[in-house]
Amino acid sequence: MDMIAYPIGDSLYLNITNRCPNRCSFCIRQLGDGIEGYNLWLDKEPTTKEIIEAIGDPSGYREVVFCGYGEPLMRLQVVLDVARYLKKNYPNLPIRINTNGLANLIYGEDITPQFKGLIDTVSISLNAENAQKYHELCRSDYGEDAFFSVLEFARRCKNYVPKVVLTVVDVPGIDIEKCKRIAEELGVGFRVRHYEGKDGEEN
Ligand code: SF4
């Protein structure tokens, strides 16, 4: 059976797609079957109803995180529908999206206004301090444009989402200090993730 909702610590993670326009060298999609003993390959993408059923009663969790083994915003409408359900029924439960920040390229428009009132935190993978390194590491379908779109996405998210965080994975060759400065200049948070997705954050 597909693993749609899985707890890590006191958070509930949602795995809704395995699709992604990137092929990051550090992604656990390239490295194995999952994290923390969970197999996160989906036989089929779950419907909104199936996701809500898999969530059950989430009131004991600290937050719900769209994350998984792929890019959740490949399924923007499903993310928004599930978030709307959660906000209606569990208004005090924070909702986070872990994303590669490429949604505006994927959809060809600014989708960030749709987060308003639904999403509490957006955690965006910056991954590198410049476009060339980003592309070497993430091998995006969008080439070096991807990096600039990530920066723009973070800037726009700030208008609609209370907490925006840029993240990098501490792989060799990445200038963490420069990445941190980018986050500071954008006025968003910054977090370093440890290699191999051991913290349960694939994006
Ligand atoms: S790390 Fe995230 S952005 Fe990179 S390939 Fe994996 S799912 Fe896609």
PDB file of C-alpha atoms and ligand atoms in Angstrom:
ATOM      1  CA  MET A   1       0.000   0.000   0.000  1.00  0.00           C
ATOM      2  CA  ASP A   2       1.234   3.496  -0.806  1.00  0.00           C
ATOM      3  CA  MET A   3       2.646   5.547   2.057  1.00  0.00           C
ATOM      4  CA  ILE A   4       0.679   8.791   1.724  1.00  0.00           C
ATOM      5  CA  ALA A   5       0.925  10.173   5.284  1.00  0.00           C
ATOM      6  CA  TYR A   6       3.829   9.364   7.576  1.00  0.00           C
ATOM      7  CA  PRO A   7       4.916  10.795  10.919  1.00  0.00           C
ATOM      8  CA  ILE A   8       8.439  12.022  11.610  1.00  0.00           C
ATOM      9  CA  GLY A   9       8.894  13.328  15.118  1.00  0.00           C
ATOM     10  CA  ASP A  10       5.722  15.219  15.938  1.00  0.00           C
ATOM     11  CA  SER A  11       5.029  16.288  12.346  1.00  0.00           C
ATOM     12  CA  LEU A  12       2.842  14.544   9.799  1.00  0.00           C
ATOM     13  CA  TYR A  13       4.347  14.405   6.314  1.00  0.00           C
ATOM     14  CA  LEU A  14       2.304  14.011   3.139  1.00  0.00           C
ATOM     15  CA  ASN A  15       3.677  12.207   0.109  1.00  0.00           C
ATOM     16  CA  ILE A  16       1.480  13.102  -2.857  1.00  0.00           C
ATOM     17  CA  THR A  17       3.634  12.739  -5.959  1.00  0.00           C
ATOM     18  CA  ASN A  18       6.959  11.332  -7.099  1.00  0.00           C
ATOM     19  CA  ARG A  19       7.200  13.767 -10.005  1.00  0.00           C
ATOM     20  CA  CYS A  20       9.729  16.604 -10.092  1.00  0.00           C
ATOM     21  CA  PRO A  21      11.357  18.699 -12.835  1.00  0.00           C
ATOM     22  CA  ASN A  22      14.740  18.414 -11.100  1.00  0.00           C
ATOM     23  CA  ARG A  23      17.131  15.513 -10.652  1.00  0.00           C
ATOM     24  CA  CYS A  24      19.196  16.671  -7.678  1.00  0.00           C
ATOM     25  CA  SER A  25      22.265  14.556  -7.074  1.00  0.00           C
ATOM     26  CA  PHE A  26      21.513  14.413  -3.333  1.00  0.00           C
ATOM     27  CA  CYS A  27      17.813  13.589  -3.728  1.00  0.00           C
ATOM     28  CA  ILE A  28      16.705  10.453  -1.977  1.00  0.00           C
ATOM     29  CA  ARG A  29      14.769   9.662  -5.182  1.00  0.00           C
ATOM     30  CA  GLN A  30      18.175   8.917  -6.715  1.00  0.00           C
ATOM     31  CA  LEU A  31      19.571   7.331  -3.577  1.00  0.00           C
ATOM     32  CA  GLY A  32      17.014   4.822  -2.404  1.00  0.00           C
ATOM     33  CA  ASP A  33      13.436   3.988  -1.631  1.00  0.00           C
ATOM     34  CA  GLY A  34      12.637   6.370   1.174  1.00  0.00           C
ATOM     35  CA  ILE A  35      13.476   7.742   4.564  1.00  0.00           C
ATOM     36  CA  GLU A  36      13.268   6.537   8.129  1.00  0.00           C
ATOM     37  CA  GLY A  37      12.218   3.106   6.899  1.00  0.00           C
ATOM     38  CA  TYR A  38       9.297   4.398   4.822  1.00  0.00           C
ATOM     39  CA  ASN A  39       9.045   3.372   1.186  1.00  0.00           C
ATOM     40  CA  LEU A  40       7.824   6.520  -0.526  1.00  0.00           C
ATOM     41  CA  TRP A  41       7.442   5.320  -4.109  1.00  0.00           C
ATOM     42  CA  LEU A  42       3.788   5.674  -5.052  1.00  0.00           C
ATOM     43  CA  ASP A  43       2.065   3.171  -7.337  1.00  0.00           C
ATOM     44  CA  LYS A  44      -0.405   5.915  -8.154  1.00  0.00           C
ATOM     45  CA  GLU A  45      -0.834   9.511  -7.068  1.00  0.00           C
ATOM     46  CA  PRO A  46      -3.461   9.732  -4.319  1.00  0.00           C
ATOM     47  CA  THR A  47      -6.640  11.761  -4.833  1.00  0.00           C
ATOM     48  CA  THR A  48      -7.582  14.601  -2.490  1.00  0.00           C
ATOM     49  CA  LYS A  49     -10.061  12.268  -0.790  1.00  0.00           C
ATOM     50  CA  GLU A  50      -7.425   9.563  -0.312  1.00  0.00           C
ATOM     51  CA  ILE A  51      -4.998  12.087   1.183  1.00  0.00           C
ATOM     52  CA  ILE A  52      -7.615  13.371   3.618  1.00  0.00           C
ATOM     53  CA  GLU A  53      -8.440   9.800   4.615  1.00  0.00           C
ATOM     54  CA  ALA A  54      -4.741   9.023   5.119  1.00  0.00           C
ATOM     55  CA  ILE A  55      -4.379  12.099   7.350  1.00  0.00           C
ATOM     56  CA  GLY A  56      -7.172  10.976   9.658  1.00  0.00           C
ATOM     57  CA  ASP A  57      -7.308  13.134  12.770  1.00  0.00           C
ATOM     58  CA  PRO A  58      -4.087  15.227  12.732  1.00  0.00           C
ATOM     59  CA  SER A  59      -4.841  17.258  15.849  1.00  0.00           C
ATOM     60  CA  GLY A  60      -2.054  15.521  17.829  1.00  0.00           C
ATOM     61  CA  TYR A  61       0.641  16.763  15.433  1.00  0.00           C
ATOM     62  CA  ARG A  62       2.651  19.964  15.633  1.00  0.00           C
ATOM     63  CA  GLU A  63       2.327  20.572  11.879  1.00  0.00           C
ATOM     64  CA  VAL A  64       1.400  18.982   8.577  1.00  0.00           C
ATOM     65  CA  VAL A  65       4.054  19.077   5.859  1.00  0.00           C
ATOM     66  CA  PHE A  66       3.603  18.582   2.116  1.00  0.00           C
ATOM     67  CA  CYS A  67       6.877  17.003   1.242  1.00  0.00           C
ATOM     68  CA  GLY A  68       7.280  13.490  -0.009  1.00  0.00           C
ATOM     69  CA  TYR A  69       9.371  11.931  -2.639  1.00  0.00           C
ATOM     70  CA  GLY A  70       8.876  14.481  -5.375  1.00  0.00           C
ATOM     71  CA  GLU A  71       7.716  18.070  -5.768  1.00  0.00           C
ATOM     72  CA  PRO A  72       4.331  18.567  -4.041  1.00  0.00           C
ATOM     73  CA  LEU A  73       3.477  21.654  -6.105  1.00  0.00           C
ATOM     74  CA  MET A  74       3.390  19.496  -9.219  1.00  0.00           C
ATOM     75  CA  ARG A  75      -0.105  18.961  -7.751  1.00  0.00           C
ATOM     76  CA  LEU A  76      -0.885  22.538  -6.749  1.00  0.00           C
ATOM     77  CA  GLN A  77      -4.649  22.164  -6.817  1.00  0.00           C
ATOM     78  CA  VAL A  78      -4.547  19.080  -4.590  1.00  0.00           C
ATOM     79  CA  VAL A  79      -2.232  20.842  -2.116  1.00  0.00           C
ATOM     80  CA  LEU A  80      -4.616  23.805  -1.950  1.00  0.00           C
ATOM     81  CA  ASP A  81      -7.699  21.597  -1.576  1.00  0.00           C
ATOM     82  CA  VAL A  82      -6.167  19.544   1.250  1.00  0.00           C
ATOM     83  CA  ALA A  83      -4.877  22.718   2.948  1.00  0.00           C
ATOM     84  CA  ARG A  84      -8.357  24.253   2.713  1.00  0.00           C
ATOM     85  CA  TYR A  85      -9.852  21.146   4.324  1.00  0.00           C
ATOM     86  CA  LEU A  86      -7.270  21.237   7.132  1.00  0.00           C
ATOM     87  CA  LYS A  87      -7.712  24.960   7.785  1.00  0.00           C
ATOM     88  CA  LYS A  88     -11.469  24.519   7.997  1.00  0.00           C
ATOM     89  CA  ASN A  89     -11.373  21.548  10.352  1.00  0.00           C
ATOM     90  CA  TYR A  90      -8.120  22.112  12.278  1.00  0.00           C
ATOM     91  CA  PRO A  91      -7.562  25.887  12.124  1.00  0.00           C
ATOM     92  CA  ASN A  92      -4.748  25.831  14.694  1.00  0.00           C
ATOM     93  CA  LEU A  93      -2.652  23.237  12.884  1.00  0.00           C
ATOM     94  CA  PRO A  94       0.193  24.879  10.934  1.00  0.00           C
ATOM     95  CA  ILE A  95       0.733  23.781   7.325  1.00  0.00           C
ATOM     96  CA  ARG A  96       4.119  23.776   5.635  1.00  0.00           C
ATOM     97  CA  ILE A  97       5.144  23.085   2.048  1.00  0.00           C
ATOM     98  CA  ASN A  98       8.646  21.871   1.302  1.00  0.00           C
ATOM     99  CA  THR A  99       9.221  22.825  -2.303  1.00  0.00           C
ATOM    100  CA  ASN A 100      11.874  23.261  -4.952  1.00  0.00           C
ATOM    101  CA  GLY A 101      10.431  26.746  -5.580  1.00  0.00           C
ATOM    102  CA  LEU A 102       9.863  26.140  -9.292  1.00  0.00           C
ATOM    103  CA  ALA A 103       6.067  26.334  -9.300  1.00  0.00           C
ATOM    104  CA  ASN A 104       5.932  29.649 -11.142  1.00  0.00           C
ATOM    105  CA  LEU A 105       7.979  28.113 -13.962  1.00  0.00           C
ATOM    106  CA  ILE A 106       5.894  24.935 -13.914  1.00  0.00           C
ATOM    107  CA  TYR A 107       2.613  26.882 -14.252  1.00  0.00           C
ATOM    108  CA  GLY A 108       3.870  29.849 -16.245  1.00  0.00           C
ATOM    109  CA  GLU A 109       2.330  32.322 -13.769  1.00  0.00           C
ATOM    110  CA  ASP A 110       2.680  33.555 -10.213  1.00  0.00           C
ATOM    111  CA  ILE A 111       0.853  31.003  -8.081  1.00  0.00           C
ATOM    112  CA  THR A 112       1.946  32.413  -4.695  1.00  0.00           C
ATOM    113  CA  PRO A 113      -1.251  34.489  -4.065  1.00  0.00           C
ATOM    114  CA  GLN A 114      -3.098  31.156  -3.804  1.00  0.00           C
ATOM    115  CA  PHE A 115      -1.202  30.363  -0.594  1.00  0.00           C
ATOM    116  CA  LYS A 116      -2.836  33.241   1.266  1.00  0.00           C
ATOM    117  CA  GLY A 117      -4.641  32.099   4.401  1.00  0.00           C
ATOM    118  CA  LEU A 118      -3.857  28.434   3.702  1.00  0.00           C
ATOM    119  CA  ILE A 119      -0.122  27.922   4.048  1.00  0.00           C
ATOM    120  CA  ASP A 120       1.836  28.956   7.154  1.00  0.00           C
ATOM    121  CA  THR A 121       5.380  28.082   6.083  1.00  0.00           C
ATOM    122  CA  VAL A 122       7.056  27.606   2.734  1.00  0.00           C
ATOM    123  CA  SER A 123      10.463  25.988   2.878  1.00  0.00           C
ATOM    124  CA  ILE A 124      12.245  26.446  -0.453  1.00  0.00           C
ATOM    125  CA  SER A 125      15.363  24.629  -1.629  1.00  0.00           C
ATOM    126  CA  LEU A 126      17.930  27.208  -2.683  1.00  0.00           C
ATOM    127  CA  ASN A 127      20.624  24.539  -2.884  1.00  0.00           C
ATOM    128  CA  ALA A 128      23.428  26.699  -4.268  1.00  0.00           C
ATOM    129  CA  GLU A 129      24.762  30.240  -4.306  1.00  0.00           C
ATOM    130  CA  ASN A 130      24.574  30.734  -8.081  1.00  0.00           C
ATOM    131  CA  ALA A 131      22.726  29.510 -11.158  1.00  0.00           C
ATOM    132  CA  GLN A 132      25.575  27.466 -12.569  1.00  0.00           C
ATOM    133  CA  LYS A 133      26.150  25.488  -9.372  1.00  0.00           C
ATOM    134  CA  TYR A 134      22.413  25.051  -8.945  1.00  0.00           C
ATOM    135  CA  HIS A 135      22.150  23.498 -12.368  1.00  0.00           C
ATOM    136  CA  GLU A 136      25.152  21.233 -11.808  1.00  0.00           C
ATOM    137  CA  LEU A 137      23.599  19.971  -8.597  1.00  0.00           C
ATOM    138  CA  CYS A 138      19.904  19.926  -9.484  1.00  0.00           C
ATOM    139  CA  ARG A 139      19.956  19.233 -13.244  1.00  0.00           C
ATOM    140  CA  SER A 140      16.661  21.043 -13.678  1.00  0.00           C
ATOM    141  CA  ASP A 141      14.520  20.701 -16.788  1.00  0.00           C
ATOM    142  CA  TYR A 142      14.536  24.524 -16.716  1.00  0.00           C
ATOM    143  CA  GLY A 143      18.328  24.857 -16.849  1.00  0.00           C
ATOM    144  CA  GLU A 144      19.925  27.846 -15.149  1.00  0.00           C
ATOM    145  CA  ASP A 145      16.622  29.800 -15.219  1.00  0.00           C
ATOM    146  CA  ALA A 146      15.534  27.594 -12.333  1.00  0.00           C
ATOM    147  CA  PHE A 147      17.822  29.320  -9.839  1.00  0.00           C
ATOM    148  CA  PHE A 148      16.485  32.800 -10.619  1.00  0.00           C
ATOM    149  CA  SER A 149      12.933  31.566 -10.440  1.00  0.00           C
ATOM    150  CA  VAL A 150      13.590  30.115  -6.979  1.00  0.00           C
ATOM    151  CA  LEU A 151      14.754  33.547  -5.764  1.00  0.00           C
ATOM    152  CA  GLU A 152      11.711  35.253  -7.271  1.00  0.00           C
ATOM    153  CA  PHE A 153       9.408  32.612  -5.802  1.00  0.00           C
ATOM    154  CA  ALA A 154      10.823  33.220  -2.312  1.00  0.00           C
ATOM    155  CA  ARG A 155      10.381  36.974  -2.714  1.00  0.00           C
ATOM    156  CA  ARG A 156       6.773  36.578  -3.828  1.00  0.00           C
ATOM    157  CA  CYS A 157       5.878  34.017  -1.157  1.00  0.00           C
ATOM    158  CA  LYS A 158       6.720  36.609   1.488  1.00  0.00           C
ATOM    159  CA  ASN A 159       3.618  38.567   0.451  1.00  0.00           C
ATOM    160  CA  TYR A 160       1.242  35.718   1.257  1.00  0.00           C
ATOM    161  CA  VAL A 161       2.929  33.294   3.671  1.00  0.00           C
ATOM    162  CA  PRO A 162       3.904  34.191   7.261  1.00  0.00           C
ATOM    163  CA  LYS A 163       7.155  32.216   7.257  1.00  0.00           C
ATOM    164  CA  VAL A 164       9.450  31.671   4.265  1.00  0.00           C
ATOM    165  CA  VAL A 165      12.705  29.760   4.626  1.00  0.00           C
ATOM    166  CA  LEU A 166      15.450  29.027   2.120  1.00  0.00           C
ATOM    167  CA  THR A 167      17.358  25.805   2.658  1.00  0.00           C
ATOM    168  CA  VAL A 168      20.613  24.305   1.422  1.00  0.00           C
ATOM    169  CA  VAL A 169      21.965  20.812   1.732  1.00  0.00           C
ATOM    170  CA  ASP A 170      25.517  20.721   3.060  1.00  0.00           C
ATOM    171  CA  VAL A 171      27.025  18.953   0.063  1.00  0.00           C
ATOM    172  CA  PRO A 172      30.691  19.656  -0.702  1.00  0.00           C
ATOM    173  CA  GLY A 173      31.385  22.683  -2.898  1.00  0.00           C
ATOM    174  CA  ILE A 174      28.406  24.753  -1.806  1.00  0.00           C
ATOM    175  CA  ASP A 175      29.201  28.123  -0.236  1.00  0.00           C
ATOM    176  CA  ILE A 176      26.841  28.047   2.723  1.00  0.00           C
ATOM    177  CA  GLU A 177      27.788  31.574   3.815  1.00  0.00           C
ATOM    178  CA  LYS A 178      26.880  33.053   0.430  1.00  0.00           C
ATOM    179  CA  CYS A 179      23.574  31.157   0.472  1.00  0.00           C
ATOM    180  CA  LYS A 180      22.863  32.561   3.907  1.00  0.00           C
ATOM    181  CA  ARG A 181      23.536  36.078   2.642  1.00  0.00           C
ATOM    182  CA  ILE A 182      21.080  35.555  -0.225  1.00  0.00           C
ATOM    183  CA  ALA A 183      18.410  34.602   2.305  1.00  0.00           C
ATOM    184  CA  GLU A 184      19.228  37.674   4.406  1.00  0.00           C
ATOM    185  CA  GLU A 185      19.011  39.948   1.380  1.00  0.00           C
ATOM    186  CA  LEU A 186      15.619  38.495   0.514  1.00  0.00           C
ATOM    187  CA  GLY A 187      14.498  38.917   4.121  1.00  0.00           C
ATOM    188  CA  VAL A 188      13.635  35.239   4.607  1.00  0.00           C
ATOM    189  CA  GLY A 189      14.814  32.537   7.014  1.00  0.00           C
ATOM    190  CA  PHE A 190      17.670  30.163   6.311  1.00  0.00           C
ATOM    191  CA  ARG A 191      18.350  26.564   7.244  1.00  0.00           C
ATOM    192  CA  VAL A 192      21.082  24.054   6.427  1.00  0.00           C
ATOM    193  CA  ARG A 193      19.924  20.485   5.856  1.00  0.00           C
ATOM    194  CA  HIS A 194      22.133  17.499   6.256  1.00  0.00           C
ATOM    195  CA  TYR A 195      23.115  15.351   3.330  1.00  0.00           C
ATOM    196  CA  GLU A 196      21.129  12.141   2.595  1.00  0.00           C
ATOM    197  CA  GLY A 197      17.716  13.483   3.533  1.00  0.00           C
ATOM    198  CA  LYS A 198      18.036  12.051   7.021  1.00  0.00           C
ATOM    199  CA  ASP A 199      15.967  14.878   8.428  1.00  0.00           C
ATOM    200  CA  GLY A 200      13.012  13.853   6.327  1.00  0.00           C
ATOM    201  CA  GLU A 201      13.191  16.863   4.023  1.00  0.00           C
ATOM    202  CA  GLU A 202      13.555  15.853   0.438  1.00  0.00           C
ATOM    203  CA  ASN A 203      12.963  19.232  -1.082  1.00  0.00           C
TER     204      ASN A 203
HETATM  205  S1  SF4 B   1      15.576  17.007  -3.990  1.00  0.00           S
HETATM  206 FE1  SF4 B   1      13.533  17.838  -4.359  1.00  0.00          FE
HETATM  207  S2  SF4 B   1      13.843  19.171  -6.138  1.00  0.00           S
HETATM  208 FE2  SF4 B   1      15.575  17.784  -6.083  1.00  0.00          FE
HETATM  209  S3  SF4 B   1      14.990  16.068  -7.405  1.00  0.00           S
HETATM  210 FE3  SF4 B   1      14.467  15.522  -5.288  1.00  0.00          FE
HETATM  211  S4  SF4 B   1      12.319  16.081  -5.101  1.00  0.00           S
HETATM  212 FE4  SF4 B   1      13.126  17.181  -6.900  1.00  0.00          FE
END
